[in-house]
XYZ file of C-alpha atoms in Angstrom:
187
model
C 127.328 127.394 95.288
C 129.045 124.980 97.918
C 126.120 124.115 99.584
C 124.414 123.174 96.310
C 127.124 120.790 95.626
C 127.068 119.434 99.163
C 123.193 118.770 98.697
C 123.398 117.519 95.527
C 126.398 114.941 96.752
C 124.244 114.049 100.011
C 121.301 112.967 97.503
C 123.551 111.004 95.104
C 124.795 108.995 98.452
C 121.044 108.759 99.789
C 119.959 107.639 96.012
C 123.050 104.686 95.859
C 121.851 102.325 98.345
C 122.447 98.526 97.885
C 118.944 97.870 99.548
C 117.220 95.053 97.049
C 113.246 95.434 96.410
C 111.608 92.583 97.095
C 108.549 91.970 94.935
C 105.698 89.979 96.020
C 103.225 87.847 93.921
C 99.965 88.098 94.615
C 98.021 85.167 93.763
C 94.442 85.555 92.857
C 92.384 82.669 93.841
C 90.430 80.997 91.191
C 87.398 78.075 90.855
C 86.551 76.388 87.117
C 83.589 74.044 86.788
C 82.718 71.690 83.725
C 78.766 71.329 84.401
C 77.322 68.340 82.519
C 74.961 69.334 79.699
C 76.562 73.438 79.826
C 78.055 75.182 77.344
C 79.983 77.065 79.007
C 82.606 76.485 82.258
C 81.510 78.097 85.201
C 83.951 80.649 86.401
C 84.626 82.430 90.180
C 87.273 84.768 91.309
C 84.982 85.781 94.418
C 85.232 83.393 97.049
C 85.140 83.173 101.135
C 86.082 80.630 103.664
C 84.731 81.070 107.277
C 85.532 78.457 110.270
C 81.810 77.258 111.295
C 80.556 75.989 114.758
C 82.002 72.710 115.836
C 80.064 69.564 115.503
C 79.842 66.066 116.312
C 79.712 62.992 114.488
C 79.311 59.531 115.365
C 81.269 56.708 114.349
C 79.961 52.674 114.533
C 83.858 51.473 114.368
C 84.466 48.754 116.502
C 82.679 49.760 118.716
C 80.379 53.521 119.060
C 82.718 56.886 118.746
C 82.066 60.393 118.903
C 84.380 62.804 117.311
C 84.494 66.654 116.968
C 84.937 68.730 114.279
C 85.232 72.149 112.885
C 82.922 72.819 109.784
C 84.437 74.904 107.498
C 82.163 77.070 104.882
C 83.863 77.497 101.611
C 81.925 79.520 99.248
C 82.243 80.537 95.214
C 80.651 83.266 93.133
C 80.795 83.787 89.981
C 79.314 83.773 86.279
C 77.289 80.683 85.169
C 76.909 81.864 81.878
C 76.598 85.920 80.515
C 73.580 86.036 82.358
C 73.355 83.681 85.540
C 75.555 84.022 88.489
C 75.843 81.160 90.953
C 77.156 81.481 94.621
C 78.272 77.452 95.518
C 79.010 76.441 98.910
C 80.801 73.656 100.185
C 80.488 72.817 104.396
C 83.235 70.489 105.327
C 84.126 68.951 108.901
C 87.647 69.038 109.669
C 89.473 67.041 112.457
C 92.404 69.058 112.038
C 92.681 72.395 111.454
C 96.413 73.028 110.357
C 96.300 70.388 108.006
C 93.695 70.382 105.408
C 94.812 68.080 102.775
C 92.532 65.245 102.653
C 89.532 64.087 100.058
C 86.789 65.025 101.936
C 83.529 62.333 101.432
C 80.023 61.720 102.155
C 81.817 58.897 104.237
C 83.748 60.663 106.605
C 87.330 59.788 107.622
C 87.916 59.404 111.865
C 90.842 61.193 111.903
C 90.394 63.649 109.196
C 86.737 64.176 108.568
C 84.329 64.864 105.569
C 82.075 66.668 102.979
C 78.728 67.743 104.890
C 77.390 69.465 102.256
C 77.375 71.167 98.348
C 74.394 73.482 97.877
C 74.401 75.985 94.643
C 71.813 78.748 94.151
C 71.453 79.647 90.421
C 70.044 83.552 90.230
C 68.567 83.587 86.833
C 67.781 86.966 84.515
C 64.599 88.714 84.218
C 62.271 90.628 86.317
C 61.055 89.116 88.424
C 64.350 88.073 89.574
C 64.135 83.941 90.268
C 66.713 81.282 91.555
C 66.951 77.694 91.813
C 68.204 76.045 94.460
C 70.274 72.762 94.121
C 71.756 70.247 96.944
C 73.891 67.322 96.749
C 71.688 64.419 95.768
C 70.779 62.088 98.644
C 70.929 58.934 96.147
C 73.481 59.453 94.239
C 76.299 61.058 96.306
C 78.933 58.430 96.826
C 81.179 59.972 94.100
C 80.822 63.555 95.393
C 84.045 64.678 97.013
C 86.140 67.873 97.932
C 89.582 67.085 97.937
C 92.575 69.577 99.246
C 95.316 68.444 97.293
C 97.898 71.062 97.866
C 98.558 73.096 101.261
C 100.747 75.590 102.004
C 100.606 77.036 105.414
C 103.380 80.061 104.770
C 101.056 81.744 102.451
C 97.664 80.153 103.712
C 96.971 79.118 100.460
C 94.975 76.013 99.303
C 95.001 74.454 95.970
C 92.409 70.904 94.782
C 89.031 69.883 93.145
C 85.298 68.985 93.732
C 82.962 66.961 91.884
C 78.812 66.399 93.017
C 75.907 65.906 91.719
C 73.393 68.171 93.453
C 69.614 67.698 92.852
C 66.924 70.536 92.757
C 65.110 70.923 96.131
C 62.250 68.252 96.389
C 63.669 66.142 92.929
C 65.887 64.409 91.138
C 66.830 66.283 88.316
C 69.447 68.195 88.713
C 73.125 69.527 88.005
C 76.271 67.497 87.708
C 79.636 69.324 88.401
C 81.615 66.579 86.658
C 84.756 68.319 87.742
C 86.068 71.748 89.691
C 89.355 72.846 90.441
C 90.016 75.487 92.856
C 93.523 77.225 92.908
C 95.140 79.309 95.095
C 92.434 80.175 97.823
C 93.217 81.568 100.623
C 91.977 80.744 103.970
């Protein structure tokens, strides 16, 4: 009888601890896109980033410059509508690779960098399976951008929008992502 009461006093002392619990949040990265002329917003909880080769880019400033960067893949998939998915995929060259917060453009930035590329392949029902493939427009890209807006380096986490209008391979028409947010991606 003793030793049941010693047991059961030696798990009441074990049980009455002043250690805290510490709760994490886990943040689930997310991309939204309003595409001109759909119905519905595009939508993407599946998402990669992968550091690319390094490249180099020339500069006319004053006088000729080469700089290197790091290209950096970003990539989105998710539901275009009930039935079409979409994988998206951005290609950025970075200058700096702690500090992404910049609005990447077609007119890249010395000390930052800029937007290389936005390509989206639509995969669209039926059998046989087909896709459409879609690029940032050549003519009209001046207004396309990828802009990091939030950092933070603790939790690798990046937070900020894209907008582009990306042509069909060979033509003009097209698809206009008239504005994407990205939040909470983690790199």
């Amino acid at each position: 009888m003793r030793w049941r009461i010693y047991f059961f006093l030696i798990g009441i002392f074990f049980s009455c601890s002043n250690d805290l619990e510490i709760l994490n949040v886990q943040r689930e990265g997310v991309l939204v896109a309003s595409i001109e002329g759909e119905a519905i917003t595009w939508r993407s909880r599946e998402y990669r980033v992968s550091a690319g080769p390094s490249v180099i880019k020339n500069f006319n400033e004053p006088e000729e410059v080469s700089k290197k960067f790091r290209r950096y893949y970003f990539m989105f998939n998710g539901l275009a509508s009930a039935e079409r998915t979409f994988e998206l995929t951005v290609a950025l060259d970075m200058a700096d690779v702690t500090d992404f917060r910049h609005n990447y453009t077609v007119q890249y930035d010395l000390l930052k960098g800029g937007l290389h590329e936005i390509s989206l392949i639509l995969k669209n029902p039926g059998t046989p399976t087909t896709y459409d493939t879609y690029e940032l427009c050549a003519i009209s890209n001046a207004e396309a951008f990828f802009e990091i807006k939030r950092q933070n380096q603790a939790e690798r986490l990046i937070t900020g929008s894209l907008k582009g209008r990306l042509c069909s391979s060979g033509s003009l028409s097209g698809l206009n992502i008239t504005i994407a947010e990205f939040k909470d991606i983690a790199y």
